[in-house]
mmCIF file of C-alpha atoms in Angstrom:
data_model
loop_
_atom_site.group_PDB
_atom_site.id
_atom_site.type_symbol
_atom_site.label_atom_id
_atom_site.label_comp_id
_atom_site.label_asym_id
_atom_site.label_seq_id
_atom_site.Cartn_x
_atom_site.Cartn_y
_atom_site.Cartn_z
ATOM 1 C CA MET A 1 6.726 -9.503 14.763
ATOM 2 C CA ASN A 2 9.766 -6.790 13.391
ATOM 3 C CA ARG A 3 10.202 -7.020 9.393
ATOM 4 C CA THR A 4 13.203 -9.511 9.453
ATOM 5 C CA GLN A 5 10.955 -11.649 11.771
ATOM 6 C CA LYS A 6 8.428 -11.543 8.964
ATOM 7 C CA ILE A 7 10.405 -12.234 5.848
ATOM 8 C CA GLU A 8 11.809 -15.222 7.625
ATOM 9 C CA LYS A 9 8.898 -16.609 8.652
ATOM 10 C CA ILE A 10 7.760 -16.293 4.668
ATOM 11 C CA PHE A 11 11.158 -18.226 3.761
ATOM 12 C CA GLU A 12 10.412 -20.632 6.689
ATOM 13 C CA ILE A 13 6.152 -21.081 4.961
ATOM 14 C CA ALA A 14 8.054 -21.321 1.196
ATOM 15 C CA ARG A 15 10.558 -24.333 1.732
ATOM 16 C CA HIS A 16 7.989 -25.963 3.272
ATOM 17 C CA LYS A 17 5.821 -25.708 0.044
ATOM 18 C CA HIS A 18 9.117 -26.902 -1.945
ATOM 19 C CA LYS A 19 9.426 -29.835 0.339
ATOM 20 C CA LEU A 20 5.683 -30.763 -0.377
ATOM 21 C CA ASP A 21 6.673 -29.754 -4.286
ATOM 22 C CA ILE A 22 9.391 -32.619 -3.885
ATOM 23 C CA GLN A 23 7.603 -35.173 -2.963
ATOM 24 C CA ARG A 24 4.489 -34.633 -4.608
ATOM 25 C CA LYS A 25 7.127 -34.999 -6.972
ATOM 26 C CA ASP A 26 5.195 -32.203 -9.001
ATOM 27 C CA SER A 27 7.995 -31.147 -11.570
ATOM 28 C CA GLN A 28 5.833 -28.091 -13.070
ATOM 29 C CA ARG A 29 6.325 -26.261 -9.262
ATOM 30 C CA LEU A 30 9.930 -28.017 -8.889
ATOM 31 C CA ASP A 31 10.793 -25.828 -12.063
ATOM 32 C CA PRO A 32 11.841 -22.208 -10.929
ATOM 33 C CA TYR A 33 10.831 -21.133 -14.470
ATOM 34 C CA TYR A 34 6.949 -21.563 -13.196
ATOM 35 C CA TYR A 35 7.353 -19.717 -10.311
ATOM 36 C CA LEU A 36 8.926 -16.347 -12.416
ATOM 37 C CA LYS A 37 6.217 -16.779 -15.079
ATOM 38 C CA GLU A 38 3.553 -16.389 -11.928
ATOM 39 C CA ILE A 39 5.053 -13.581 -11.282
ATOM 40 C CA ALA A 40 4.480 -11.882 -14.203
ATOM 41 C CA LEU A 41 0.644 -13.040 -14.345
ATOM 42 C CA GLU A 42 0.124 -11.133 -10.262
ATOM 43 C CA VAL A 43 1.215 -7.714 -11.770
ATOM 44 C CA ASP A 44 -1.726 -8.366 -14.437
ATOM 45 C CA GLU A 45 -3.819 -8.798 -11.238
ATOM 46 C CA VAL A 46 -2.503 -5.869 -9.452
ATOM 47 C CA LEU A 47 -2.805 -3.551 -12.224
ATOM 48 C CA GLU A 48 -6.828 -4.292 -12.955
ATOM 49 C CA GLU A 49 -6.979 -3.736 -8.952
ATOM 50 C CA LEU A 50 -5.344 -0.631 -9.436
ATOM 51 C CA SER A 51 -7.799 1.960 -7.807
ATOM 52 C CA LEU A 52 -8.089 4.285 -4.930
ATOM 53 C CA ASN A 53 -10.108 2.707 -1.929
ATOM 54 C CA ASN A 54 -9.594 -0.860 -2.638
ATOM 55 C CA ILE A 55 -6.593 -1.591 0.083
ATOM 56 C CA ALA A 56 -6.951 -5.327 0.461
ATOM 57 C CA HIS A 57 -7.314 -6.343 -2.626
ATOM 58 C CA LEU A 58 -4.332 -4.361 -3.983
ATOM 59 C CA GLU A 59 -2.178 -5.194 -0.831
ATOM 60 C CA ASP A 60 -3.326 -9.064 -1.084
ATOM 61 C CA GLU A 61 -2.367 -8.901 -5.056
ATOM 62 C CA LEU A 62 1.167 -6.742 -4.188
ATOM 63 C CA GLY A 63 1.570 -9.796 -1.610
ATOM 64 C CA ASP A 64 1.530 -12.277 -4.281
ATOM 65 C CA ILE A 65 4.104 -10.861 -6.519
ATOM 66 C CA PHE A 66 5.990 -10.968 -3.614
ATOM 67 C CA TRP A 67 5.466 -14.003 -3.022
ATOM 68 C CA GLY A 68 6.164 -15.270 -6.039
ATOM 69 C CA LEU A 69 9.443 -13.736 -6.040
ATOM 70 C CA MET A 70 10.487 -15.450 -1.543
ATOM 71 C CA ILE A 71 9.459 -19.327 -3.351
ATOM 72 C CA ALA A 72 12.112 -18.811 -6.611
ATOM 73 C CA ILE A 73 14.179 -17.173 -4.668
ATOM 74 C CA GLU A 74 14.110 -20.171 -2.301
ATOM 75 C CA LYS A 75 13.981 -22.682 -5.226
ATOM 76 C CA LEU A 76 16.611 -21.059 -6.540
ATOM 77 C CA THR A 77 18.890 -20.724 -4.233
ATOM 78 C CA SER A 78 18.343 -24.819 -3.038
ATOM 79 C CA GLN A 79 18.901 -25.158 -6.842
ATOM 80 C CA GLY A 80 22.506 -23.666 -6.321
ATOM 81 C CA TYR A 81 21.410 -20.885 -8.898
ATOM 82 C CA ILE A 82 21.919 -18.160 -6.664
ATOM 83 C CA GLU A 83 23.750 -18.045 -3.208
ATOM 84 C CA GLY A 84 20.210 -16.144 -2.152
ATOM 85 C CA PHE A 85 18.623 -13.187 -0.635
ATOM 86 C CA ASP A 86 21.117 -11.499 1.078
ATOM 87 C CA ARG A 87 23.269 -10.751 -1.931
ATOM 88 C CA ILE A 88 20.154 -10.047 -3.926
ATOM 89 C CA LEU A 89 19.562 -6.545 -1.414
ATOM 90 C CA GLU A 90 23.181 -6.123 -1.030
ATOM 91 C CA ARG A 91 23.259 -5.904 -4.858
ATOM 92 C CA VAL A 92 19.767 -3.776 -5.176
ATOM 93 C CA ILE A 93 21.661 -1.483 -2.643
ATOM 94 C CA LYS A 94 25.106 -1.313 -4.565
ATOM 95 C CA LYS A 95 23.934 -0.785 -7.801
ATOM 96 C CA TYR A 96 20.847 1.833 -7.272
ATOM 97 C CA GLU A 97 22.771 4.065 -4.859
ATOM 98 C CA GLU A 98 25.572 4.050 -7.574
ATOM 99 C CA ARG A 99 22.809 5.109 -9.846
ATOM 100 C CA ILE A 100 20.166 7.381 -8.100
ATOM 101 C CA TYR A 101 22.851 9.542 -6.211
ATOM 102 C CA PRO A 102 24.371 11.357 -8.632
ATOM 103 C CA LEU A 103 21.064 12.514 -10.082
ATOM 104 C CA LYS A 104 19.771 16.258 -9.578
ATOM 105 C CA GLY A 105 16.230 16.104 -10.348
ATOM 106 C CA ASP A 106 16.630 17.408 -13.677
ATOM 107 C CA ASP A 107 16.432 16.464 -17.117
ATOM 108 C CA GLU A 108 20.518 15.757 -17.106
ATOM 109 C CA ASP A 109 19.478 12.741 -15.141
ATOM 110 C CA TYR A 110 18.798 10.395 -17.646
ATOM 111 C CA GLU A 111 21.789 10.586 -19.648
ATOM 112 C CA ILE A 112 23.879 9.907 -15.761
ATOM 113 C CA TRP A 113 21.131 7.244 -14.813
ATOM 114 C CA ASN A 114 22.797 5.381 -18.289
ATOM 115 C CA ASN A 115 26.040 6.216 -17.961
ATOM 116 C CA VAL A 116 26.515 4.522 -14.544
ATOM 117 C CA LYS A 117 24.376 1.574 -16.346
ATOM 118 C CA LYS A 118 26.500 1.102 -19.059
ATOM 119 C CA GLN A 119 29.741 1.108 -15.837
ATOM 120 C CA GLN A 120 27.986 -0.974 -14.489
ATOM 121 C CA LYS A 121 27.193 -4.383 -17.231
ATOM 122 C CA LEU A 122 30.566 -4.052 -17.494
ATOM 123 C CA GLU A 123 31.128 -4.777 -13.793
ATOM 124 C CA LEU A 124 28.817 -7.817 -13.726
ATOM 125 C CA GLN A 125 30.573 -8.912 -16.892
ATOM 126 C CA LYS A 126 33.957 -8.789 -14.674
ATOM 127 C CA GLU A 127 32.349 -10.414 -11.892
ATOM 128 C CA LYS A 128 30.971 -13.390 -14.404
ATOM 129 C CA GLU A 129 34.376 -14.075 -15.521
ATOM 130 C CA ARG A 130 35.765 -14.065 -12.662
ATOM 131 C CA ARG A 131 33.481 -16.758 -10.846
ATOM 132 C CA THR A 132 33.405 -18.495 -14.002
ATOM 133 C CA ALA A 133 37.336 -18.857 -13.790
ATOM 134 C CA LYS A 134 37.476 -20.148 -10.638
ATOM 135 C CA ILE A 135 35.074 -23.127 -11.780
ATOM 136 C CA GLU A 136 37.663 -23.996 -14.360
ATOM 137 C CA MET B 1 23.256 -4.784 8.015
ATOM 138 C CA ASN B 2 20.964 -7.396 9.088
ATOM 139 C CA ARG B 3 17.795 -7.440 6.614
ATOM 140 C CA THR B 4 15.739 -5.262 8.186
ATOM 141 C CA GLN B 5 18.561 -2.769 7.536
ATOM 142 C CA LYS B 6 19.180 -3.447 4.281
ATOM 143 C CA ILE B 7 15.098 -3.356 3.113
ATOM 144 C CA GLU B 8 15.162 -0.030 5.252
ATOM 145 C CA LYS B 9 17.815 1.274 2.967
ATOM 146 C CA ILE B 10 16.308 0.103 -0.159
ATOM 147 C CA PHE B 11 13.152 2.270 0.595
ATOM 148 C CA GLU B 12 15.333 4.573 1.453
ATOM 149 C CA ILE B 13 16.893 4.700 -1.811
ATOM 150 C CA ALA B 14 13.429 4.154 -2.975
ATOM 151 C CA ARG B 15 12.018 7.056 -2.071
ATOM 152 C CA HIS B 16 15.190 9.396 -2.604
ATOM 153 C CA LYS B 17 14.376 8.322 -6.488
ATOM 154 C CA HIS B 18 10.209 9.327 -5.823
ATOM 155 C CA LYS B 19 10.940 12.927 -4.865
ATOM 156 C CA LEU B 20 13.929 13.375 -7.957
ATOM 157 C CA ASP B 21 10.542 12.145 -10.078
ATOM 158 C CA ILE B 22 8.336 15.062 -8.431
ATOM 159 C CA GLN B 23 11.253 17.358 -8.838
ATOM 160 C CA ARG B 24 11.966 16.422 -12.393
ATOM 161 C CA LYS B 25 8.178 16.569 -13.566
ATOM 162 C CA ASP B 26 8.323 13.341 -14.573
ATOM 163 C CA SER B 27 4.753 12.134 -15.214
ATOM 164 C CA GLN B 28 5.848 8.527 -16.545
ATOM 165 C CA ARG B 29 7.309 7.485 -13.510
ATOM 166 C CA LEU B 30 4.868 9.193 -10.837
ATOM 167 C CA ASP B 31 2.695 6.753 -12.029
ATOM 168 C CA PRO B 32 2.613 3.120 -10.577
ATOM 169 C CA TYR B 33 1.137 1.852 -13.224
ATOM 170 C CA TYR B 34 4.995 2.185 -14.926
ATOM 171 C CA TYR B 35 6.915 0.187 -12.225
ATOM 172 C CA LEU B 36 4.419 -2.543 -12.230
ATOM 173 C CA LYS B 37 4.570 -2.676 -15.641
ATOM 174 C CA GLU B 38 8.678 -2.984 -15.022
ATOM 175 C CA ILE B 39 8.542 -5.586 -13.225
ATOM 176 C CA ALA B 40 6.849 -8.474 -15.663
ATOM 177 C CA LEU B 41 9.555 -6.476 -17.766
ATOM 178 C CA GLU B 42 12.092 -7.772 -15.516
ATOM 179 C CA VAL B 43 10.606 -10.989 -15.157
ATOM 180 C CA ASP B 44 11.212 -12.045 -19.044
ATOM 181 C CA GLU B 45 14.804 -10.644 -18.256
ATOM 182 C CA VAL B 46 15.864 -13.221 -15.340
ATOM 183 C CA LEU B 47 14.249 -15.928 -17.808
ATOM 184 C CA GLU B 48 16.839 -14.942 -20.023
ATOM 185 C CA GLU B 49 19.642 -15.494 -17.871
ATOM 186 C CA LEU B 50 18.201 -18.521 -16.060
ATOM 187 C CA SER B 51 20.765 -20.777 -15.945
ATOM 188 C CA LEU B 52 23.450 -22.592 -13.448
ATOM 189 C CA ASN B 53 27.049 -20.841 -13.332
ATOM 190 C CA ASN B 54 25.323 -17.124 -14.281
ATOM 191 C CA ILE B 55 24.787 -15.814 -11.066
ATOM 192 C CA ALA B 56 26.104 -12.420 -11.227
ATOM 193 C CA HIS B 57 23.798 -11.763 -14.048
ATOM 194 C CA LEU B 58 20.993 -13.865 -12.073
ATOM 195 C CA GLU B 59 21.478 -12.159 -8.491
ATOM 196 C CA ASP B 60 21.584 -8.725 -10.417
ATOM 197 C CA GLU B 61 18.346 -9.449 -12.202
ATOM 198 C CA LEU B 62 15.666 -11.017 -9.518
ATOM 199 C CA GLY B 63 17.104 -7.383 -7.732
ATOM 200 C CA ASP B 64 15.283 -5.906 -10.093
ATOM 201 C CA ILE B 65 12.247 -7.276 -9.690
ATOM 202 C CA PHE B 66 12.903 -6.752 -5.754
ATOM 203 C CA TRP B 67 13.729 -3.227 -6.928
ATOM 204 C CA GLY B 68 10.793 -2.241 -9.210
ATOM 205 C CA LEU B 69 8.622 -4.177 -6.433
ATOM 206 C CA MET B 70 9.673 -2.021 -3.462
ATOM 207 C CA ILE B 71 9.764 1.762 -6.073
ATOM 208 C CA ALA B 72 5.901 0.579 -6.209
ATOM 209 C CA ILE B 73 4.988 0.259 -3.288
ATOM 210 C CA GLU B 74 6.820 3.233 -1.931
ATOM 211 C CA LYS B 75 4.734 5.183 -4.822
ATOM 212 C CA LEU B 76 1.425 3.203 -3.815
ATOM 213 C CA THR B 77 1.967 4.037 -0.077
ATOM 214 C CA SER B 78 2.798 7.740 -0.283
ATOM 215 C CA GLN B 79 0.134 8.241 -2.589
ATOM 216 C CA GLY B 80 -2.417 6.676 -0.587
ATOM 217 C CA TYR B 81 -3.211 3.410 -2.358
ATOM 218 C CA ILE B 82 -1.842 0.998 0.052
ATOM 219 C CA GLU B 83 -1.236 1.107 4.065
ATOM 220 C CA GLY B 84 2.481 -0.259 3.402
ATOM 221 C CA PHE B 85 5.155 -2.992 3.095
ATOM 222 C CA ASP B 86 4.193 -4.837 6.651
ATOM 223 C CA ARG B 87 0.699 -4.884 5.956
ATOM 224 C CA ILE B 88 1.414 -7.067 2.868
ATOM 225 C CA LEU B 89 4.556 -8.874 4.566
ATOM 226 C CA GLU B 90 1.176 -9.876 7.007
ATOM 227 C CA ARG B 91 -1.096 -10.684 4.740
ATOM 228 C CA VAL B 92 1.726 -12.653 2.491
ATOM 229 C CA ILE B 93 2.193 -14.982 6.030
ATOM 230 C CA LYS B 94 -1.370 -15.112 6.758
ATOM 231 C CA LYS B 95 -2.499 -15.352 3.271
ATOM 232 C CA TYR B 96 0.219 -19.077 2.255
ATOM 233 C CA GLU B 97 0.266 -20.660 5.952
ATOM 234 C CA GLU B 98 -3.723 -20.715 5.525
ATOM 235 C CA ARG B 99 -2.984 -22.371 1.988
ATOM 236 C CA ILE B 100 0.269 -24.690 3.172
ATOM 237 C CA TYR B 101 -0.010 -25.771 6.256
ATOM 238 C CA PRO B 102 -2.761 -28.231 5.918
ATOM 239 C CA LEU B 103 -1.467 -29.459 2.764
ATOM 240 C CA LYS B 104 0.409 -33.181 3.293
ATOM 241 C CA GLY B 105 2.147 -33.963 -0.417
ATOM 242 C CA ASP B 106 0.296 -35.756 -2.509
ATOM 243 C CA ASP B 107 -2.646 -35.107 -5.004
ATOM 244 C CA GLU B 108 -5.256 -34.224 -2.033
ATOM 245 C CA ASP B 109 -3.194 -30.666 -1.887
ATOM 246 C CA TYR B 110 -4.703 -29.315 -5.519
ATOM 247 C CA GLU B 111 -8.341 -29.482 -3.708
ATOM 248 C CA ILE B 112 -7.118 -28.441 -0.315
ATOM 249 C CA TRP B 113 -5.645 -25.489 -1.808
ATOM 250 C CA ASN B 114 -8.554 -24.681 -4.057
ATOM 251 C CA ASN B 115 -11.021 -24.685 -1.263
ATOM 252 C CA VAL B 116 -8.679 -22.443 1.307
ATOM 253 C CA LYS B 117 -8.645 -20.276 -1.782
ATOM 254 C CA LYS B 118 -12.952 -19.491 -2.358
ATOM 255 C CA GLN B 119 -12.309 -19.141 1.351
ATOM 256 C CA GLN B 120 -10.362 -16.051 1.090
ATOM 257 C CA LYS B 121 -11.289 -14.522 -1.883
ATOM 258 C CA LEU B 122 -15.152 -14.179 0.315
ATOM 259 C CA GLU B 123 -13.125 -12.888 3.056
ATOM 260 C CA LEU B 124 -10.440 -10.207 1.295
ATOM 261 C CA GLN B 125 -14.368 -9.114 -0.483
ATOM 262 C CA LYS B 126 -16.413 -8.841 3.079
ATOM 263 C CA GLU B 127 -12.609 -6.960 4.088
ATOM 264 C CA LYS B 128 -13.338 -4.570 0.988
ATOM 265 C CA GLU B 129 -17.083 -3.692 1.763
ATOM 266 C CA ARG B 130 -15.999 -3.389 5.408
ATOM 267 C CA ARG B 131 -13.425 -0.759 4.727
ATOM 268 C CA THR B 132 -16.075 1.058 1.553
ATOM 269 C CA ALA B 133 -18.598 1.431 4.377
ATOM 270 C CA LYS B 134 -16.260 2.985 6.950
ATOM 271 C CA ILE B 135 -15.411 5.811 3.698
ATOM 272 C CA GLU B 136 -19.487 6.601 3.007
#
């Protein structure tokens, strides 16, 4: 399997899980809040395993963060909070290309980063206003 | 771009960032601990934005979790802590297929889940022992 296929497989498992949560009327697990909180807990578990020669446990716990994020994204998409995973990937590329490619590897980097960050914050607010205007 | 290409692009940006952190001798950002901690902080930011009709900010913050995880994985791989992203994806598929596909969507699910979880914990410990034996 290539990466696209692996990730599609993970979403397939996440969709199956979501259907079972609906069938079981599991209100806790139908709330995206639950899975997002889980991600933060998994971070602590990764930190506990953070040492060399501990590949199996470390990859396993990093996988739990990835799974938590994928299942949260699946639930948020199916409940209409977001458009989906591909839009998130595109946003990451745009955001971090804009922030990182102007850097030079010296102490000016922090200022460059913060200036781009400010600009991006404004753009995001504008996008929100455009979207809200469309709804009303 | 398909998903594999988008994710490869994100790793390319992460690798570039890691090089700049090395060049800047930024000890804080060379420590994978820092980026893992960042993921937990980003979860709180997603939770703050969690409402309907807030697609732009919500996708942006979910993207920050994804980015935090990708850059942590890039750093952990390059520093020899883990084998890499593909192994993590394969582990997620195996772990959650084993846990989720036997479920039936009723209250027995929790017991089935916990039994598989126990078994998986033993297997992980065995894998660790095999790997440690190889090193010694």
